[in-house]
């Protein structure tokens, strides 16, 4: 074997290796895929609109509920009492109004008897108007109280599954304070966190292959949106609202991740999606 | 096949599998070359071995990645 041939063979293999190595490198670094993906879902946080004790809990943890179904009931004794009280107040105001009206009528008649140029029935008319306004006010307050009474039954605003139910019968719940959450039915989607270096390779409408960590099944989907902003962790501000910028001195800086939302095609029945689980996303 | 390889709850890059496969292939090649006596005729054997390893790795990634 000639020396030249020997040299050529080795150099050929070396040249091939350079190309092959370059291809592997590009494949790993510059093809649009990420291992940093998550299954996500629309979560509705349920908070009661009135405070009180929970008298009846109608759902169990992870139970599926329909829209409008009662989740739990809050003790309504106080709200019922308030409504009764307001009804009595309304009755009272109504009588006051009637009395003022009758006084006005009397004054009108007596004024007609004498031909006085400064009629004193005007004051009675105004008094009757005031009594009427009081009555109307009490009536609208009743509406608010009835709303409170109605909202002692907390209903599901969306169809979905109850998650992480820590609520128990007898717990005191505060108005506006979240007590449980609902995962909205069929609202699952995937967010892939792509490195910023790969962003030019991502476009809306691109088809995606999604592999769940929990199953051998591969799901498919489409890119629907690309995040428009991410937080800058190295910039803050001081008390004078001046920018405070963290000095960068490291040799190695990591590419930041941009969220890319992927809408999933219909999922096979035997695949269970759980919001928060890890997926790999590969864009084609 | 760019997804992780799950093993005992830990997730690995598929390269963890690809690398040893490529290494095994180069060891086999080296043994064959050695047994057949071709090894003596190779110019700069170290260069050839490293290059072969890279080529094998690319081949494994290509085949498994499809």
Short mmCIF file of C-alpha atoms in Angstrom, two decimals:
data_model
loop_
_atom_site.label_atom_id
_atom_site.label_comp_id
_atom_site.label_asym_id
_atom_site.label_seq_id
_atom_site.Cartn_x
_atom_site.Cartn_y
_atom_site.Cartn_z
CA UNK A 1 0.00 0.00 0.00
CA UNK A 2 1.47 3.29 -1.03
CA UNK A 3 2.17 5.97 1.49
CA UNK A 4 0.05 8.43 -0.48
CA UNK A 5 -2.95 6.08 -0.37
CA UNK A 6 -2.52 5.59 3.38
CA UNK A 7 -2.45 9.32 3.95
CA UNK A 8 -5.44 9.88 1.67
CA UNK A 9 -7.55 7.26 3.48
CA UNK A 10 -6.92 8.83 6.89
CA UNK A 11 -7.49 12.36 5.61
CA UNK A 12 -10.75 11.31 3.96
CA UNK A 13 -12.06 9.85 7.18
CA UNK A 14 -10.98 12.98 9.06
CA UNK A 15 -12.75 15.20 6.53
CA UNK A 16 -15.87 13.06 6.78
CA UNK A 17 -15.73 13.31 10.56
CA UNK A 18 -15.56 17.10 10.37
CA UNK A 19 -18.75 17.19 8.28
CA UNK A 20 -20.50 14.56 10.39
CA UNK A 21 -19.54 16.31 13.61
CA UNK A 22 -20.76 19.61 12.24
CA UNK A 23 -24.07 18.01 11.26
CA UNK A 24 -24.59 16.51 14.74
CA UNK A 25 -23.74 19.85 16.33
CA UNK A 26 -26.19 21.74 14.15
CA UNK A 27 -28.83 19.09 14.65
CA UNK A 28 -28.65 19.40 18.39
CA UNK A 29 -28.21 23.12 18.68
CA UNK A 30 -30.11 24.62 15.80
CA UNK A 31 -33.08 22.41 15.16
CA UNK A 32 -36.27 23.69 16.78
CA UNK A 33 -36.82 21.29 19.62
CA UNK A 34 -36.87 21.58 23.37
CA UNK A 35 -36.96 19.25 26.31
CA UNK A 36 -38.34 22.06 28.42
CA UNK A 37 -42.05 21.84 27.70
CA UNK A 38 -45.09 21.69 29.92
CA UNK A 39 -48.69 20.60 29.59
CA UNK A 40 -50.90 23.48 30.64
CA UNK A 41 -54.62 24.09 31.09
CA UNK A 42 -56.98 26.93 31.82
CA UNK A 43 -57.48 27.05 35.56
CA UNK A 44 -60.42 28.83 37.14
CA UNK A 45 -59.82 29.84 40.73
CA UNK A 46 -63.04 29.70 42.72
CA UNK A 47 -63.55 32.19 45.53
CA UNK A 48 -66.84 32.70 47.37
CA UNK A 49 -68.61 36.03 47.00
CA UNK A 50 -69.83 35.93 50.63
CA UNK A 51 -68.15 34.96 53.90
CA UNK A 52 -69.37 32.27 56.24
CA UNK A 53 -69.17 28.67 57.32
CA UNK A 54 -69.36 25.96 54.73
CA UNK A 55 -72.48 24.01 55.60
CA UNK A 56 -72.43 21.58 52.72
CA UNK A 57 -69.62 20.47 50.46
CA UNK A 58 -71.07 18.95 47.30
CA UNK A 59 -67.88 17.91 45.49
CA UNK A 60 -64.98 15.59 46.11
CA UNK A 61 -61.38 16.10 45.15
CA UNK A 62 -60.72 15.62 41.39
CA UNK A 63 -64.43 15.31 40.70
CA UNK A 64 -65.77 16.43 37.35
CA UNK A 65 -68.45 19.11 37.63
CA UNK A 66 -70.75 20.65 35.05
CA UNK A 67 -71.08 24.37 34.57
CA UNK A 68 -73.61 25.74 37.07
CA UNK A 69 -73.37 22.79 39.44
CA UNK A 70 -73.25 23.75 43.13
CA UNK A 71 -69.76 23.27 44.57
CA UNK A 72 -70.47 24.15 48.18
CA UNK A 73 -73.01 25.99 50.27
CA UNK A 74 -72.23 28.69 52.82
CA UNK A 75 -74.31 29.16 55.98
CA UNK A 76 -77.08 31.53 54.93
CA UNK A 77 -78.71 32.26 58.33
CA UNK A 78 -77.14 35.70 58.56
CA UNK A 79 -77.96 36.57 54.95
CA UNK A 80 -81.53 35.32 55.36
CA UNK A 81 -81.90 37.43 58.51
CA UNK A 82 -80.55 40.47 56.67
CA UNK A 83 -83.11 39.93 53.91
CA UNK A 84 -85.94 39.64 56.47
CA UNK A 85 -84.74 42.76 58.20
CA UNK A 86 -84.62 44.63 54.93
CA UNK A 87 -88.13 43.49 54.05
CA UNK A 88 -89.33 44.93 57.37
CA UNK A 89 -87.45 48.15 56.66
CA UNK A 90 -89.11 48.36 53.25
CA UNK A 91 -92.51 47.93 54.83
CA UNK A 92 -91.66 50.66 57.32
CA UNK A 93 -90.46 53.01 54.58
CA UNK A 94 -93.57 52.30 52.59
CA UNK A 95 -95.77 53.31 55.52
CA UNK A 96 -93.69 56.45 56.07
CA UNK A 97 -94.15 57.31 52.42
CA UNK A 98 -97.91 56.73 52.61
CA UNK A 99 -98.12 58.93 55.71
CA UNK A 100 -96.19 61.73 54.01
CA UNK A 101 -98.44 61.44 50.99
CA UNK A 102 -101.60 61.69 53.06
CA UNK A 103 -100.21 64.70 54.93
CA UNK A 104 -99.47 66.30 51.58
CA UNK A 105 -103.02 65.69 50.40
CA UNK A 106 -104.44 67.22 53.56
CA UNK A 107 -102.22 70.27 53.19
CA UNK A 108 -103.29 70.60 49.58
CA UNK A 109 -106.96 70.58 50.58
CA UNK A 110 -106.49 73.09 53.39
CA UNK A 111 -104.47 75.32 51.06
CA UNK A 112 -107.27 75.23 48.53
CA UNK A 113 -109.74 76.40 51.20
CA UNK A 114 -107.81 79.56 51.93
CA UNK A 115 -106.32 81.38 49.00
CA UNK A 116 -102.86 81.81 50.46
CA UNK A 117 -100.20 83.11 48.06
CA UNK A 118 -97.41 81.13 49.84
CA UNK A 119 -98.78 77.60 49.99
CA UNK A 120 -97.41 75.44 52.82
CA UNK A 121 -98.27 72.24 50.92
CA UNK A 122 -94.90 72.52 49.10
CA UNK A 123 -92.99 71.33 52.20
CA UNK A 124 -95.32 68.31 52.48
CA UNK A 125 -94.83 67.50 48.82
CA UNK A 126 -91.06 67.45 49.28
CA UNK A 127 -91.40 65.35 52.44
CA UNK A 128 -93.44 62.82 50.47
CA UNK A 129 -90.80 62.73 47.69
CA UNK A 130 -88.07 62.12 50.27
CA UNK A 131 -90.06 59.29 51.80
CA UNK A 132 -90.49 57.77 48.34
CA UNK A 133 -86.75 57.97 47.64
CA UNK A 134 -86.06 56.29 51.00
CA UNK A 135 -88.42 53.50 50.03
CA UNK A 136 -86.70 53.02 46.67
CA UNK A 137 -83.31 52.93 48.33
CA UNK A 138 -84.46 50.24 50.76
CA UNK A 139 -85.83 48.26 47.82
CA UNK A 140 -82.58 48.29 45.91
CA UNK A 141 -80.68 47.34 49.04
CA UNK A 142 -82.92 44.29 49.24
CA UNK A 143 -81.75 43.31 45.76
CA UNK A 144 -78.12 43.35 46.95
CA UNK A 145 -79.02 41.30 50.00
CA UNK A 146 -80.93 38.78 47.90
CA UNK A 147 -77.85 38.49 45.66
CA UNK A 148 -75.74 37.73 48.75
CA UNK A 149 -78.27 35.14 49.83
CA UNK A 150 -78.25 33.56 46.38
CA UNK A 151 -74.46 33.49 46.32
CA UNK A 152 -74.24 31.43 49.49
CA UNK A 153 -74.51 28.59 46.97
CA UNK A 154 -71.21 28.66 45.12
CA UNK A 155 -71.57 27.34 41.58
CA UNK A 156 -69.04 26.17 39.04
CA UNK A 157 -68.51 28.89 36.46
CA UNK A 158 -67.00 26.40 33.99
CA UNK A 159 -67.26 22.69 33.37
CA UNK A 160 -64.13 21.05 34.66
CA UNK A 161 -62.44 19.06 37.37
CA UNK A 162 -61.91 20.15 40.96
CA UNK A 163 -58.24 20.31 41.90
CA UNK A 164 -56.57 20.25 45.29
CA UNK A 165 -59.70 20.47 47.38
CA UNK A 166 -58.64 21.35 50.91
CA UNK A 167 -62.03 22.73 51.82
CA UNK A 168 -64.04 20.84 54.45
CA UNK A 169 -67.53 21.24 55.84
CA UNK A 170 -67.41 23.72 58.70
CA UNK A 171 -64.47 25.72 57.37
CA UNK A 172 -64.90 29.46 57.44
CA UNK A 173 -64.43 30.97 53.99
CA UNK A 174 -63.70 34.61 53.35
CA UNK A 175 -65.27 36.64 50.62
CA UNK A 176 -62.93 36.91 47.62
CA UNK A 177 -60.38 34.47 49.03
CA UNK A 178 -59.74 31.50 46.69
CA UNK A 179 -60.64 28.12 48.15
CA UNK A 180 -60.38 25.72 45.24
CA UNK A 181 -59.60 25.61 41.56
CA UNK A 182 -61.16 24.04 38.51
CA UNK A 183 -59.26 22.71 35.51
CA UNK A 184 -61.46 23.66 32.60
CA UNK A 185 -62.61 20.79 30.48
CA UNK A 186 -60.73 20.25 27.20
CA UNK A 187 -58.56 23.30 27.73
CA UNK A 188 -55.23 21.47 27.67
CA UNK A 189 -52.41 22.87 25.62
CA UNK A 190 -48.63 22.68 25.60
CA UNK A 191 -46.09 25.41 26.17
CA UNK A 192 -42.57 24.75 24.93
CA UNK A 193 -39.80 26.95 26.29
CA UNK A 194 -37.48 27.44 23.34
CA UNK A 195 -34.01 28.88 23.54
CA UNK A 196 -33.74 32.31 22.01
CA UNK A 197 -31.16 30.98 19.55
CA UNK A 198 -33.82 28.69 18.10
CA UNK A 199 -36.48 31.35 17.83
CA UNK A 200 -35.86 32.18 14.14
CA UNK A 201 -36.79 28.57 13.35
CA UNK A 202 -40.17 28.85 15.07
CA UNK A 203 -43.16 30.22 13.21
CA UNK A 204 -46.88 30.36 13.84
CA UNK A 205 -48.80 27.50 12.26
CA UNK A 206 -45.79 25.19 12.31
CA UNK A 207 -46.73 21.60 13.11
CA UNK A 208 -45.31 20.19 16.30
CA UNK A 209 -44.65 16.75 17.69
CA UNK A 210 -45.15 16.49 21.42
CA UNK A 211 -43.88 13.57 23.43
CA UNK A 212 -45.19 13.10 26.93
CA UNK A 213 -42.80 11.99 29.60
CA UNK A 214 -45.58 9.86 31.06
CA UNK A 215 -46.50 7.92 27.95
CA UNK A 216 -45.03 6.44 24.83
CA UNK A 217 -47.63 8.20 22.72
CA UNK A 218 -46.63 11.05 20.51
CA UNK A 219 -49.13 13.87 20.21
CA UNK A 220 -49.32 16.38 17.43
CA UNK A 221 -50.24 20.02 17.44
CA UNK A 222 -49.68 23.42 15.92
CA UNK A 223 -47.85 26.50 17.07
CA UNK A 224 -50.50 29.12 17.86
CA UNK A 225 -48.49 31.87 19.49
CA UNK A 226 -45.00 32.91 20.49
CA UNK A 227 -44.33 34.85 23.68
CA UNK A 228 -43.72 38.54 23.08
CA UNK A 229 -41.83 39.35 26.28
CA UNK A 230 -39.82 37.77 29.06
CA UNK A 231 -38.58 39.30 32.31
CA UNK A 232 -35.12 40.76 32.57
CA UNK A 233 -33.75 39.34 35.78
CA UNK A 234 -30.59 41.45 35.83
CA UNK A 235 -32.29 44.84 36.00
CA UNK A 236 -34.01 46.24 39.06
CA UNK A 237 -34.38 49.68 40.53
CA UNK A 238 -33.43 51.47 43.72
CA UNK A 239 -35.50 53.75 45.99
CA UNK A 240 -35.03 56.65 43.59
CA UNK A 241 -36.37 54.54 40.73
CA UNK A 242 -32.97 54.51 39.04
CA UNK A 243 -32.07 51.40 37.10
CA UNK A 244 -29.84 48.98 38.97
CA UNK A 245 -28.12 46.68 36.53
CA UNK A 246 -26.41 43.50 37.58
CA UNK A 247 -22.89 43.34 36.13
CA UNK A 248 -22.35 40.40 33.83
CA UNK A 249 -18.89 38.93 34.15
CA UNK A 250 -19.34 35.28 33.37
CA UNK A 251 -17.76 33.65 30.38
CA UNK A 252 -20.70 31.43 29.76
CA UNK A 253 -24.16 32.90 29.43
CA UNK A 254 -27.15 30.70 28.89
CA UNK A 255 -29.67 31.31 26.16
CA UNK A 256 -32.94 32.49 27.65
CA UNK A 257 -36.17 30.64 27.04
CA UNK A 258 -39.19 31.98 25.19
CA UNK A 259 -42.60 30.38 25.72
CA UNK A 260 -44.24 29.05 22.58
CA UNK A 261 -47.86 27.89 22.88
CA UNK A 262 -48.94 24.80 21.02
CA UNK A 263 -52.54 23.81 20.47
CA UNK A 264 -52.94 20.06 20.58
CA UNK A 265 -54.82 18.04 17.99
CA UNK A 266 -57.51 15.77 19.50
CA UNK A 267 -55.84 13.54 22.06
CA UNK A 268 -56.41 9.74 21.99
CA UNK A 269 -58.66 8.44 24.78
CA UNK A 270 -55.97 6.38 26.41
CA UNK A 271 -53.71 9.39 26.96
CA UNK A 272 -54.28 11.24 30.21
CA UNK A 273 -53.12 14.83 30.20
CA UNK A 274 -52.16 16.40 33.51
CA UNK A 275 -51.40 20.09 33.63
CA UNK A 276 -47.84 20.71 34.74
CA UNK A 277 -46.28 17.51 33.43
CA UNK A 278 -43.13 17.55 31.33
CA UNK A 279 -43.09 17.12 27.57
CA UNK A 280 -40.57 17.33 24.77
CA UNK A 281 -41.55 19.45 21.82
CA UNK A 282 -40.13 19.05 18.34
CA UNK A 283 -41.19 21.43 15.59
CA UNK A 284 -41.15 20.18 12.02
CA UNK B 1 -35.76 10.57 18.92
CA UNK B 2 -34.65 13.73 20.56
CA UNK B 3 -36.66 13.15 23.68
CA UNK B 4 -35.17 12.27 26.99
CA UNK B 5 -34.55 8.76 28.05
CA UNK B 6 -36.32 8.16 31.34
CA UNK B 7 -34.49 5.84 33.68
CA UNK B 8 -35.59 5.38 37.25
CA UNK B 9 -37.30 8.75 37.31
CA UNK B 10 -34.24 10.52 35.97
CA UNK B 11 -34.24 12.00 32.54
CA UNK B 12 -31.20 11.76 30.33
CA UNK B 13 -30.23 13.20 27.01
CA UNK B 14 -30.36 10.52 24.32
CA UNK B 15 -26.65 11.18 23.77
CA UNK B 16 -26.11 9.16 26.93
CA UNK B 17 -27.11 6.14 24.83
CA UNK B 18 -25.74 7.29 21.46
CA UNK B 19 -22.22 7.94 22.72
CA UNK B 20 -21.57 4.42 24.11
CA UNK B 21 -23.08 2.88 20.98
CA UNK B 22 -20.72 4.88 18.79
CA UNK B 23 -17.83 4.04 21.09
CA UNK B 24 -18.66 0.34 20.94
CA UNK B 25 -18.72 0.52 17.14
CA UNK B 26 -15.30 2.16 17.04
CA UNK B 27 -13.87 -0.43 19.42
CA UNK B 28 -15.18 -3.19 17.16
CA UNK B 29 -13.69 -1.48 14.11
CA UNK B 30 -10.38 -1.13 15.87
CA UNK B 31 -10.37 -4.82 16.85
CA UNK B 32 -11.16 -5.84 13.28
CA UNK B 33 -8.41 -3.61 11.89
CA UNK B 34 -6.00 -4.98 14.47
CA UNK B 35 -6.85 -8.63 13.77
CA UNK B 36 -6.64 -8.24 10.02
CA UNK B 37 -3.31 -6.49 10.32
CA UNK B 38 -4.54 -3.39 8.48
CA UNK B 39 -3.86 -1.36 11.58
CA UNK B 40 -0.10 -1.25 10.83
CA UNK B 41 -0.77 0.35 7.47
CA UNK B 42 -2.91 3.18 8.81
CA UNK B 43 -1.35 6.61 8.72
CA UNK B 44 -1.86 8.38 12.10
CA UNK B 45 -4.15 5.70 13.72
CA UNK B 46 -5.24 8.10 16.48
CA UNK B 47 -6.65 10.58 13.95
CA UNK B 48 -8.50 7.80 12.19
CA UNK B 49 -9.99 6.44 15.41
CA UNK B 50 -11.28 9.78 16.64
CA UNK B 51 -12.70 10.55 13.20
CA UNK B 52 -14.38 7.16 13.00
CA UNK B 53 -15.98 7.73 16.40
CA UNK B 54 -17.43 11.05 15.26
CA UNK B 55 -18.70 9.47 12.03
CA UNK B 56 -20.32 6.62 13.94
CA UNK B 57 -21.94 9.06 16.36
CA UNK B 58 -23.41 11.04 13.46
CA UNK B 59 -24.66 7.81 11.88
CA UNK B 60 -26.29 6.66 15.13
CA UNK B 61 -27.94 10.06 15.65
CA UNK B 62 -29.14 10.04 12.05
CA UNK B 63 -30.59 6.53 12.23
CA UNK B 64 -32.15 6.89 15.68
CA UNK B 65 -33.36 10.41 14.97
CA UNK B 66 -35.59 9.40 12.10
#
